Amino acid sequence: MVTLGQYLIVSGLLFTIGFAGVLLRRNIIIIFMSLELMLNAANLSLVAFSRFRLGVDGMPNYNAQVFVFFIITVAAAEVAVGLAIIVALYRARQTTHVEDINSLKF
Amino acid sequence: MILPFIVFCPIVAALAILCGAPARRTALWAAGFTLAATLLVYFEFDAGRRGFDFVVSYPISDAWRLNFTLGVDGLSLIMLLLTAIVTFAAIWFTGPIATHEHAFHACLLLIAGGALGAFASLDLFFFYAFHELALIPTFLLIGIWGTGNRHAAAWKITIYLATGSFILLLGLIMLYRSVPDGARSFDIRALQKAAALGMIPTDAQGTIFLVLLIGFGILVSLFPFHTWAPEAYASAPAPAAMLHAGVLKKFGLYGLLRVAIPLLPQGAQQWTTLLLVLLLGNIIYIGLVTIAQKRLDWMLGYSSVMHMGYIFLGIASGTLLGMNGAAVLIFAHGISIALLFGIAGEIRQRTGTLLLSDLGGLGKIMPRAGLAFGLAAFASIGLPGFANFAGEVMVLFGAFRNGAEPYRFHIFQIATVLALWGVVISAVYMLRAYRKVFMGAMPENWSGVTDLRRSLHVPIGLLVAVTLWFGFFPQSLVRIVSPTFKSYFTQKP
Amino acid sequence: MTIGAPILEVEVLVIGLFVLMVEAFFERIDKRTLAFAAIFGLAAVLAASFFLAPAPTDVATTGFWSFYTADLLAIFFKRFALVTTILVLVMMVDYAPVVRQSVHGTTHQSGLGEFFALPIFTCVGLMWMASAIDFVMIFVSLELVTMSFYVLVSFTRRNPATLEAGVKYLILSALSTGFLVYGITWIFGVTGETNLARVTAVLADPALESGPALFGMVLVLVALGFKIAAVPFQMWVPDVYQGAPTPVTAFLSVGSKAAGFVVLLRVLQPFFMMPQMVKALTIIALLTLLYGNLAALPQTNLKRLLAYSSIAHAGYLLIGVVSFAGEAVAYYLVAYLLMTLLSFAVLVVVANQTGDNIEDFSGLAKRSPFLAFAMLVAMASLAGVPFTAGFLGKFYIFDAALRQHQTTLVVVGVITVACGFYYYLKVVRAMYWDGSSIDAPVPVSRLSRVTMTAMMVAIVVLGVYPQPILNALK
Amino acid sequence: MSPILFWLFAFVMLVFGAAVVINRNPIASALSLVVCFMGLSALFISLDAFFIGIIQVLVYAGAVMVLFLFIIMLLDLRVEERRKINLVAFVGGLAVAFALFVQICFVVDQLGAAKQAFPSLRAAKMDDVHNVGLLLFTNYNLPFQIIGVLVLVATIGVVVLSKRELR
């Protein structure tokens, strides 16, 4: 049988992949996708907790699923605003590269 | 209500000046009123009295038991008197200022107000806060109107004093915290009561005293922390140097006498040896450095650092005589150094230099300046007849007497003997400076130099009269301060 | 007459919607009247906050009051958010010409309406955040605030520096959101609860393995570290502060930071019995103090200087947090609000004429004695000169730290205060010592003049008489 | 759900998740992200969270991905030219990420409940749309309203940021 731990490890791995993407990639769009991976990794953990740690009524803990719903909504809104900013940046600077946006220095 | 008037008169005047009141006139009137009010307190004060008089108190924060409390005893009274006199003289000495005249007078008055507030406060919080009030005005005074390497000097004094103040703040909070909860207060009287009941544990006293000693030490230019002083005084405009060297610097000494010594007697004993070594550094090492100075303003700056050593010796002596001497010397030194800086400022204004090798022969064309400078220099050396002499004698006797044994020299006796040499050293540099400036051949191009303007007779006369008066009648000071110090000794269990 | 605390947010929300509607349907009006209307409305809400009906004190198990509390801390920070927003709106009116230059649209005032409306929505978010006692509520209100800051930071999008700031803020905030969510997930996974009170109750059980919950808490702390600009999560701060429109920078440095600290105070409560937590926070506080103050020393741009100074102040605030002194933190935040917003207000006005480098302030004492004096007060307070609120704040913080025997923190704190004197006085030096090639006086609008005077008075009064703030928390 | 299916979907999700990060072509990354989210939604369904699984497909594959692809096309982003990688930063980043993963493994190991196999549900009939919806509109009403304000702010933001400029 599959255990809670296995779900958590898989989700942790996804979170790590996303985090590594943020750290290592220099393309802002891909960084943004990696951030989505991190959020979804958290969602997977939440749903796993909701299924494995049943509520008092013996059914999944739906509080966690509501939280997942909120996270998905926020993530979608974040993507919309984020892409708008990235488009504005591209219009002004013709780049989506992190290394190109360093006119502000220490 | 007279104490709040004394404290806030200069501060309100400073605000008025910033808002557009005529600068010099307002400042002078404010200083005059302050002086008059202080003299009133001085004559009203009942010298036999123990504890504080003229107390007024306004609650600030219940949670902290914080009150804005003003009051005077003998010790704070002579500090107030010193401040009022020197402020009056410094503002009178201020000539026409080329730029931002309003701001200049406002800064001077703020420094004076800060000093008066610190000396009159019975609450540690305001005692500290008022002193800090002077920090930014000092920075501006030196930075805007200073001479020479003013920018570096302004930075140095500000950073040094800020650091010292915050170390001091730590010490004060630690002191506040060391008292058990029920008796905890910022009120000096309450703290004294707690200390008399032995509520401040001995092991805590050592640490707190050290923190306070370093904090106050930086403010008074105790030996290894002194480097800000000469540079700042050399660069500051004369009235600022008069106020700072004459009055504000004494805050640290006042703090030691008011807070550290009476509240932490065991802590003080633990660090006496360290203090003795450091103060000998002030007297001997700085004294020798002073002799080597090539500029008059630097020499005066160093001399003021050096004389702090004597006052520290009086404080460290732990005897009534020594502490009385320290108090008298604080007063006397404030007066004499203010006069010296004032005259030096006038000379710089006329000749454009204070390099000793360039100066000479000014005694012929500036006889009044020469006379005033000579008197101040004699006072500073400690010639009999001046208040400084009385102070130094009392300090030295007091220190010598501490722990005296018939057959061998105790550390205090050794220190006293070494400190005596300081008198010789100060005689050397003061007389040498006088000779170089006022005697000998005068450079030709200075034939147009004029003597001090006649109106300056007032502040100079005031300063000289005060130092002579208390030189001949030192007991009028001792009578006032000694009840305070006596209470320190009777409190000990 | 009294009203319920949740009404306050609704009122502010209505003001925001009103501004938005008017902006959309009335094109001809002067958009600045919208800002005045908003300021007036928020002031009314602020006044209303003093007539609150008492809220239920015990935490409900479900429903509205299990997410929302109206305790003293919450009310206090609601007022805090309102005051901040009002002051930021005043600044935004002064800043309007710059917005016009960089957002070209069909009419000459296009974009201004949104510029005034967004801070109001941010304010709602901040107010909800102050009341949040459930991780879900914390998450959504925090995201509301973050979302509006995304837009505000990149608002003047013609300016490449602003866009860069926007992108940096976007990526790092989104990253911190990721950590926040994952952290909450773990805390939920261990305790099965999101309500803070119930999390505390579950965690108090010694049989529970606390390791995973602690891991979750560390992740939440990382996320909050981004919000309050604590080292090592501060790397976005200087660039974003310098690039963002100045009023937004001010809002970010006060509003966002204060909200972060409220949440921090609330969230830490279940975890404070764990010594690891205190140790970790102590180290973060030390690093923040040192980095903020040392990196501020060589700065030549005032906005950037204030960015580092805001990191430094986060360090002092963290000392308060580590010393369990919520009251001291609240007082310090008020002082921080006044002095930071005052310096930004002066900065906005002066930067309109010259620029935002420190050398642009040269000779300000001649060009505008009023502005120079206001800046002097702000800088003195930031540095910690007595008789200003900034000093009393530091005093409280150091006192709290000494009470908890946090000697290292106090020693480092004192050393860094001396650094602070150096870089704040650099600004004073420019204004008063240095001459300037420009002699033209700086125009100050009457509204700004009144606001700045009020802030100066508040700084001095609170520096001498802190009782009003302390009473508000008792 | 059988372990084989779990591992299959987990594998798909992780491999394509990694592909998002590794691909140098943004379009390929975006498409990998879609597949990754498909695998994720299958995992959701394996956890009996049908509603969330469907929302996941609808919102991410349906809306977010389209937005990403649209923007990538709009900006005409090509395969990025190979840039010089800062080796120290690269290795450092990798190490930090790895450390995070090791930490997560430790924490999972510490969690007693992690060894727990699937608990059986009391009722066989799953009505999770109903349950989630009910919670959303009753208990979670306040956060739900706040999300509404958040979406409003996001809408304003997108309009403000991408309004056409007059040149």
CSV table of C-alpha atoms in Angstrom, one decimal, chain B residues 91-436:
chain,number,residue,atom,x,y,z
B,91,ILE,CA,26.7,84.1,24.0
B,92,TRP,CA,28.2,87.5,24.8
B,93,PHE,CA,31.4,86.4,23.3
B,94,THR,CA,29.6,85.5,20.0
B,95,GLY,CA,30.4,88.1,17.5
B,96,PRO,CA,28.6,88.7,14.2
B,97,ILE,CA,28.1,85.3,12.4
B,98,ALA,CA,28.3,85.4,8.6
B,99,THR,CA,25.9,82.6,7.7
B,100,HIS,CA,22.8,81.2,9.4
B,101,GLU,CA,23.1,83.5,12.4
B,102,HIS,CA,19.8,82.3,13.8
B,103,ALA,CA,20.7,78.7,13.7
B,104,PHE,CA,24.0,79.4,15.4
B,105,HIS,CA,22.4,81.0,18.4
B,106,ALA,CA,19.7,78.4,18.5
B,107,CYS,CA,22.3,75.6,18.6
B,108,LEU,CA,24.1,77.4,21.5
B,109,LEU,CA,21.0,77.8,23.5
B,110,LEU,CA,20.0,74.1,22.9
B,111,ILE,CA,23.3,73.0,24.2
B,112,ALA,CA,22.9,75.2,27.2
B,113,GLY,CA,19.3,74.0,27.7
B,114,GLY,CA,20.4,70.4,27.4
B,115,ALA,CA,23.1,70.8,30.0
B,116,LEU,CA,20.8,72.7,32.5
B,117,GLY,CA,18.1,70.0,32.0
B,118,ALA,CA,20.6,67.2,32.6
B,119,PHE,CA,21.9,68.8,35.8
B,120,ALA,CA,18.5,69.6,37.2
B,121,SER,CA,16.8,66.3,36.4
B,122,LEU,CA,16.2,63.9,39.3
B,123,ASP,CA,15.1,61.3,36.9
B,124,LEU,CA,17.7,59.1,35.2
B,125,PHE,CA,15.8,59.1,31.9
B,126,PHE,CA,15.7,62.8,31.6
B,127,PHE,CA,19.1,63.2,33.1
B,128,TYR,CA,20.3,61.2,30.1
B,129,ALA,CA,18.0,62.5,27.5
B,130,PHE,CA,18.7,66.2,28.1
B,131,HIS,CA,22.4,65.6,27.7
B,132,GLU,CA,21.8,63.9,24.4
B,133,LEU,CA,19.9,66.9,23.2
B,134,ALA,CA,23.2,68.7,22.7
B,135,LEU,CA,24.5,66.1,20.3
B,136,ILE,CA,23.1,67.3,17.0
B,137,PRO,CA,23.6,71.1,17.8
B,138,THR,CA,27.2,70.3,18.5
B,139,PHE,CA,27.5,68.4,15.2
B,140,LEU,CA,26.0,71.4,13.4
B,141,LEU,CA,28.0,74.0,15.2
B,142,ILE,CA,31.3,72.3,14.4
B,143,GLY,CA,30.3,71.3,11.0
B,144,ILE,CA,28.9,74.6,9.7
B,145,TRP,CA,30.8,77.2,11.6
B,146,GLY,CA,34.0,75.4,12.6
B,147,THR,CA,37.5,76.0,11.3
B,148,GLY,CA,40.3,73.8,10.1
B,149,ASN,CA,39.5,70.2,9.6
B,150,ARG,CA,36.0,70.8,10.9
B,151,HIS,CA,34.2,68.0,9.0
B,152,ALA,CA,36.4,65.2,10.3
B,153,ALA,CA,36.2,66.7,13.8
B,154,ALA,CA,32.4,67.0,13.7
B,155,TRP,CA,32.0,63.4,12.7
B,156,LYS,CA,34.5,62.2,15.3
B,157,ILE,CA,32.9,64.0,18.2
B,158,THR,CA,29.4,62.9,17.2
B,159,ILE,CA,30.2,59.3,16.7
B,160,TYR,CA,32.2,59.1,19.8
B,161,LEU,CA,29.6,60.8,22.0
B,162,ALA,CA,26.8,58.8,20.4
B,163,THR,CA,28.6,55.6,21.2
B,164,GLY,CA,29.4,56.7,24.7
B,165,SER,CA,25.9,57.8,25.3
B,166,PHE,CA,24.4,54.6,24.3
B,167,ILE,CA,26.8,52.6,26.4
B,168,LEU,CA,25.8,54.9,29.2
B,169,LEU,CA,22.1,54.2,28.5
B,170,LEU,CA,22.8,50.5,28.8
B,171,GLY,CA,24.4,51.1,32.2
B,172,LEU,CA,21.5,53.1,33.3
B,173,ILE,CA,19.0,50.5,32.2
B,174,MET,CA,21.0,47.8,33.9
B,175,LEU,CA,21.0,49.9,37.1
B,176,TYR,CA,17.3,50.3,36.8
B,177,ARG,CA,16.9,46.6,36.3
B,178,SER,CA,19.2,45.6,39.2
B,179,VAL,CA,16.8,47.0,41.8
B,180,PRO,CA,14.1,44.5,42.8
B,181,ASP,CA,10.7,45.0,41.2
B,182,GLY,CA,9.0,46.8,44.0
B,183,ALA,CA,11.5,49.5,44.4
B,184,ARG,CA,12.3,49.9,40.7
B,185,SER,CA,12.3,53.5,39.5
B,186,PHE,CA,14.2,56.0,37.5
B,187,ASP,CA,14.0,58.5,40.3
B,188,ILE,CA,17.5,59.1,41.7
B,189,ARG,CA,16.0,59.6,45.2
B,190,ALA,CA,14.3,56.3,45.1
B,191,LEU,CA,17.4,54.6,43.8
B,192,GLN,CA,19.5,56.1,46.6
B,193,LYS,CA,17.0,54.8,49.1
B,194,ALA,CA,17.2,51.4,47.5
B,195,ALA,CA,21.0,51.5,47.4
B,196,ALA,CA,21.1,52.5,51.1
B,197,LEU,CA,19.0,49.4,51.9
B,198,GLY,CA,21.5,47.3,50.1
B,199,MET,CA,19.1,46.3,47.4
B,200,ILE,CA,21.6,46.5,44.6
B,201,PRO,CA,23.5,43.2,44.6
B,202,THR,CA,27.3,43.5,44.9
B,203,ASP,CA,28.1,41.2,41.9
B,204,ALA,CA,25.9,43.3,39.7
B,205,GLN,CA,27.5,46.5,40.9
B,206,GLY,CA,30.8,45.7,39.4
B,207,THR,CA,29.5,45.2,35.9
B,208,ILE,CA,27.2,48.2,36.0
B,209,PHE,CA,29.9,50.5,37.4
B,210,LEU,CA,32.3,49.4,34.6
B,211,VAL,CA,29.6,50.1,31.9
B,212,LEU,CA,28.8,53.4,33.5
B,213,LEU,CA,32.5,54.3,33.8
B,214,ILE,CA,33.2,53.6,30.1
B,215,GLY,CA,30.0,55.5,29.1
B,216,PHE,CA,30.8,58.5,31.3
B,217,GLY,CA,34.5,58.1,30.5
B,218,ILE,CA,33.9,58.6,26.8
B,219,LEU,CA,31.9,61.7,27.5
B,220,VAL,CA,34.5,63.2,29.8
B,221,SER,CA,37.5,62.1,27.6
B,222,LEU,CA,39.0,59.7,30.1
B,223,PHE,CA,42.4,58.6,28.9
B,224,PRO,CA,42.0,56.0,26.2
B,225,PHE,CA,38.7,57.5,25.0
B,226,HIS,CA,39.9,61.1,24.8
B,227,THR,CA,40.9,61.4,21.1
B,228,TRP,CA,37.7,63.2,20.1
B,229,ALA,CA,38.2,66.1,22.4
B,230,PRO,CA,41.2,68.1,21.3
B,231,GLU,CA,40.3,67.9,17.6
B,232,ALA,CA,36.7,68.9,18.2
B,233,TYR,CA,37.6,71.9,20.4
B,234,ALA,CA,40.3,73.0,18.0
B,235,SER,CA,37.8,73.1,15.2
B,236,ALA,CA,34.7,74.3,17.0
B,237,PRO,CA,33.8,78.0,16.9
B,238,ALA,CA,34.9,79.7,20.2
B,239,PRO,CA,31.5,79.9,21.9
B,240,ALA,CA,30.8,76.3,21.1
B,241,ALA,CA,34.1,75.2,22.5
B,242,MET,CA,33.5,77.3,25.6
B,243,LEU,CA,30.2,75.7,26.2
B,244,HIS,CA,31.3,72.2,25.4
B,245,ALA,CA,34.6,72.1,27.2
B,246,GLY,CA,33.4,74.3,30.1
B,247,VAL,CA,30.0,72.7,30.8
B,248,LEU,CA,28.8,69.8,28.7
B,249,LYS,CA,31.9,67.7,29.2
B,250,LYS,CA,31.4,68.0,32.9
B,251,PHE,CA,28.2,66.0,32.5
B,252,GLY,CA,30.1,62.7,32.7
B,253,LEU,CA,31.8,63.8,36.0
B,254,TYR,CA,28.6,65.0,37.4
B,255,GLY,CA,27.1,61.6,36.4
B,256,LEU,CA,29.8,59.7,38.2
B,257,LEU,CA,29.3,61.8,41.3
B,258,ARG,CA,25.6,61.7,41.2
B,259,VAL,CA,24.8,58.2,40.1
B,260,ALA,CA,27.8,55.8,39.9
B,261,ILE,CA,29.6,56.5,43.2
B,262,PRO,CA,26.6,56.8,45.6
B,263,LEU,CA,24.6,54.0,44.1
B,264,LEU,CA,27.4,51.5,43.4
B,265,PRO,CA,29.9,52.0,46.2
B,266,GLN,CA,31.2,48.4,46.1
B,267,GLY,CA,31.3,48.5,42.3
B,268,ALA,CA,33.4,51.6,42.5
B,269,GLN,CA,35.9,50.0,44.8
B,270,GLN,CA,36.4,47.1,42.4
B,271,TRP,CA,37.5,49.4,39.7
B,272,THR,CA,39.4,52.0,41.6
B,273,THR,CA,42.8,50.7,40.5
B,274,LEU,CA,41.8,50.7,36.8
B,275,LEU,CA,40.5,54.2,37.2
B,276,LEU,CA,43.7,55.4,38.9
B,277,VAL,CA,45.8,54.0,36.0
B,278,LEU,CA,43.6,55.7,33.4
B,279,LEU,CA,43.5,59.0,35.2
B,280,LEU,CA,47.3,59.0,35.5
B,281,GLY,CA,47.2,58.5,31.7
B,282,ASN,CA,45.2,61.7,31.5
B,283,ILE,CA,47.5,63.7,33.8
B,284,ILE,CA,51.0,62.5,32.8
B,285,TYR,CA,50.7,61.2,29.3
B,286,ILE,CA,48.2,63.7,28.0
B,287,GLY,CA,50.1,66.4,29.9
B,288,LEU,CA,53.3,65.5,28.0
B,289,VAL,CA,51.3,65.4,24.7
B,290,THR,CA,50.0,68.9,25.5
B,291,ILE,CA,53.5,70.3,25.9
B,292,ALA,CA,54.3,69.0,22.4
B,293,GLN,CA,51.4,70.8,20.7
B,294,LYS,CA,52.2,73.4,18.1
B,295,ARG,CA,48.9,75.1,17.9
B,296,LEU,CA,47.2,77.1,20.7
B,297,ASP,CA,43.7,75.6,20.1
B,298,TRP,CA,45.0,72.0,20.2
B,299,MET,CA,47.0,72.8,23.2
B,300,LEU,CA,43.9,74.1,25.0
B,301,GLY,CA,42.0,71.1,23.9
B,302,TYR,CA,44.5,68.7,25.3
B,303,SER,CA,44.9,70.7,28.5
B,304,SER,CA,41.2,70.3,29.1
B,305,VAL,CA,41.6,66.6,28.7
B,306,MET,CA,44.5,66.6,31.1
B,307,HIS,CA,42.7,68.5,33.8
B,308,MET,CA,40.0,65.9,33.8
B,309,GLY,CA,42.5,63.6,35.4
B,310,TYR,CA,42.5,65.6,38.6
B,311,ILE,CA,38.8,65.6,38.9
B,312,PHE,CA,38.8,61.8,38.3
B,313,LEU,CA,41.4,61.6,41.1
B,314,GLY,CA,39.1,63.4,43.4
B,315,ILE,CA,36.2,61.2,42.5
B,316,ALA,CA,38.3,58.0,42.9
B,317,SER,CA,39.7,59.1,46.2
B,318,GLY,CA,36.5,58.1,48.0
B,319,THR,CA,37.1,60.7,50.7
B,320,LEU,CA,34.8,63.6,51.5
B,321,LEU,CA,37.7,66.1,51.0
B,322,GLY,CA,38.6,64.7,47.6
B,323,MET,CA,35.0,64.7,46.3
B,324,ASN,CA,34.5,68.3,47.5
B,325,GLY,CA,37.7,69.1,45.7
B,326,ALA,CA,36.5,67.4,42.6
B,327,ALA,CA,33.3,69.5,42.7
B,328,VAL,CA,35.1,72.7,43.2
B,329,LEU,CA,37.6,71.8,40.5
B,330,ILE,CA,34.7,71.0,38.0
B,331,PHE,CA,33.4,74.5,38.6
B,332,ALA,CA,36.7,76.2,38.5
B,333,HIS,CA,38.0,74.4,35.4
B,334,GLY,CA,34.7,75.1,33.6
B,335,ILE,CA,35.2,78.8,34.2
B,336,SER,CA,38.9,79.0,33.3
B,337,ILE,CA,38.8,76.9,30.2
B,338,ALA,CA,35.8,78.8,28.9
B,339,LEU,CA,37.7,82.0,29.2
B,340,LEU,CA,40.8,80.5,27.5
B,341,PHE,CA,38.8,79.3,24.6
B,342,GLY,CA,37.0,82.6,24.3
B,343,ILE,CA,40.2,84.6,24.1
B,344,ALA,CA,41.8,82.1,21.7
B,345,GLY,CA,38.8,82.5,19.5
B,346,GLU,CA,39.2,86.2,19.5
B,347,ILE,CA,42.8,85.9,18.5
B,348,ARG,CA,42.1,83.5,15.7
B,349,GLN,CA,39.5,85.9,14.4
B,350,ARG,CA,42.1,88.7,14.2
B,351,THR,CA,45.2,86.9,13.1
B,352,GLY,CA,43.8,84.0,11.2
B,353,THR,CA,46.1,81.5,12.8
B,354,LEU,CA,46.8,79.9,16.1
B,355,LEU,CA,50.0,78.3,15.2
B,356,LEU,CA,52.3,79.1,18.1
B,357,SER,CA,55.3,79.6,15.9
B,358,ASP,CA,53.5,82.3,13.9
B,359,LEU,CA,52.1,84.2,16.8
B,360,GLY,CA,54.0,86.6,19.1
B,361,GLY,CA,54.0,90.0,20.6
B,362,LEU,CA,50.3,90.3,20.7
B,363,GLY,CA,50.6,91.6,24.3
B,364,LYS,CA,51.6,95.0,22.9
B,365,ILE,CA,48.6,95.5,20.7
B,366,MET,CA,46.1,93.4,22.6
B,367,PRO,CA,46.8,94.3,26.3
B,368,ARG,CA,43.4,93.5,27.5
B,369,ALA,CA,43.3,90.1,25.8
B,370,GLY,CA,46.8,89.4,27.2
B,371,LEU,CA,45.7,90.3,30.7
B,372,ALA,CA,42.6,88.1,30.5
B,373,PHE,CA,44.4,85.2,29.0
B,374,GLY,CA,47.2,85.5,31.6
B,375,LEU,CA,44.7,85.4,34.4
B,376,ALA,CA,42.9,82.4,32.9
B,377,ALA,CA,46.2,80.6,32.4
B,378,PHE,CA,47.2,81.2,36.0
B,379,ALA,CA,43.9,79.9,37.1
B,380,SER,CA,44.3,76.9,34.9
B,381,ILE,CA,47.7,76.1,36.3
B,382,GLY,CA,46.3,76.3,39.7
B,383,LEU,CA,48.0,79.3,41.2
B,384,PRO,CA,46.8,80.2,44.7
B,385,GLY,CA,44.1,82.7,44.7
B,386,PHE,CA,42.2,81.1,42.0
B,387,ALA,CA,39.4,78.6,42.5
B,388,ASN,CA,41.4,75.9,40.6
B,389,PHE,CA,44.0,76.0,43.3
B,390,ALA,CA,41.5,75.3,46.0
B,391,GLY,CA,40.1,72.4,44.1
B,392,GLU,CA,43.4,70.8,43.2
B,393,VAL,CA,44.7,71.1,46.8
B,394,MET,CA,41.6,69.4,48.1
B,395,VAL,CA,41.7,66.7,45.5
B,396,LEU,CA,45.4,66.0,46.1
B,397,PHE,CA,45.1,65.9,49.9
B,398,GLY,CA,41.9,63.9,49.7
B,399,ALA,CA,43.5,61.3,47.5
B,400,PHE,CA,46.7,61.2,49.6
B,401,ARG,CA,44.7,60.5,52.7
B,402,ASN,CA,42.9,57.5,51.2
B,403,GLY,CA,44.1,54.4,52.9
B,404,ALA,CA,47.2,56.1,54.3
B,405,GLU,CA,49.5,54.0,56.3
B,406,PRO,CA,52.4,55.3,58.4
B,407,TYR,CA,55.2,53.2,56.9
B,408,ARG,CA,54.5,52.6,53.3
B,409,PHE,CA,53.0,54.2,50.2
B,410,HIS,CA,49.7,52.9,49.2
B,411,ILE,CA,48.6,53.0,45.6
B,412,PHE,CA,46.8,56.2,46.2
B,413,GLN,CA,49.8,57.9,47.6
B,414,ILE,CA,51.8,56.9,44.6
B,415,ALA,CA,49.1,58.2,42.3
B,416,THR,CA,49.0,61.5,44.2
B,417,VAL,CA,52.7,62.0,43.9
B,418,LEU,CA,52.7,61.3,40.2
B,419,ALA,CA,49.7,63.6,39.8
B,420,LEU,CA,51.6,66.4,41.5
B,421,TRP,CA,53.9,66.5,38.6
B,422,GLY,CA,51.0,67.3,36.5
B,423,VAL,CA,51.0,70.8,38.1
B,424,VAL,CA,54.5,71.3,36.8
B,425,ILE,CA,53.6,70.1,33.4
B,426,SER,CA,50.6,72.4,33.1
B,427,ALA,CA,52.7,75.3,34.3
B,428,VAL,CA,55.2,74.5,31.5
B,429,TYR,CA,52.7,74.4,28.7
B,430,MET,CA,50.6,77.3,29.8
B,431,LEU,CA,53.4,79.7,30.4
B,432,ARG,CA,55.1,78.6,27.2
B,433,ALA,CA,51.9,79.3,25.3
B,434,TYR,CA,51.5,82.7,27.0
B,435,ARG,CA,55.1,83.6,26.1
B,436,LYS,CA,54.8,82.5,22.5
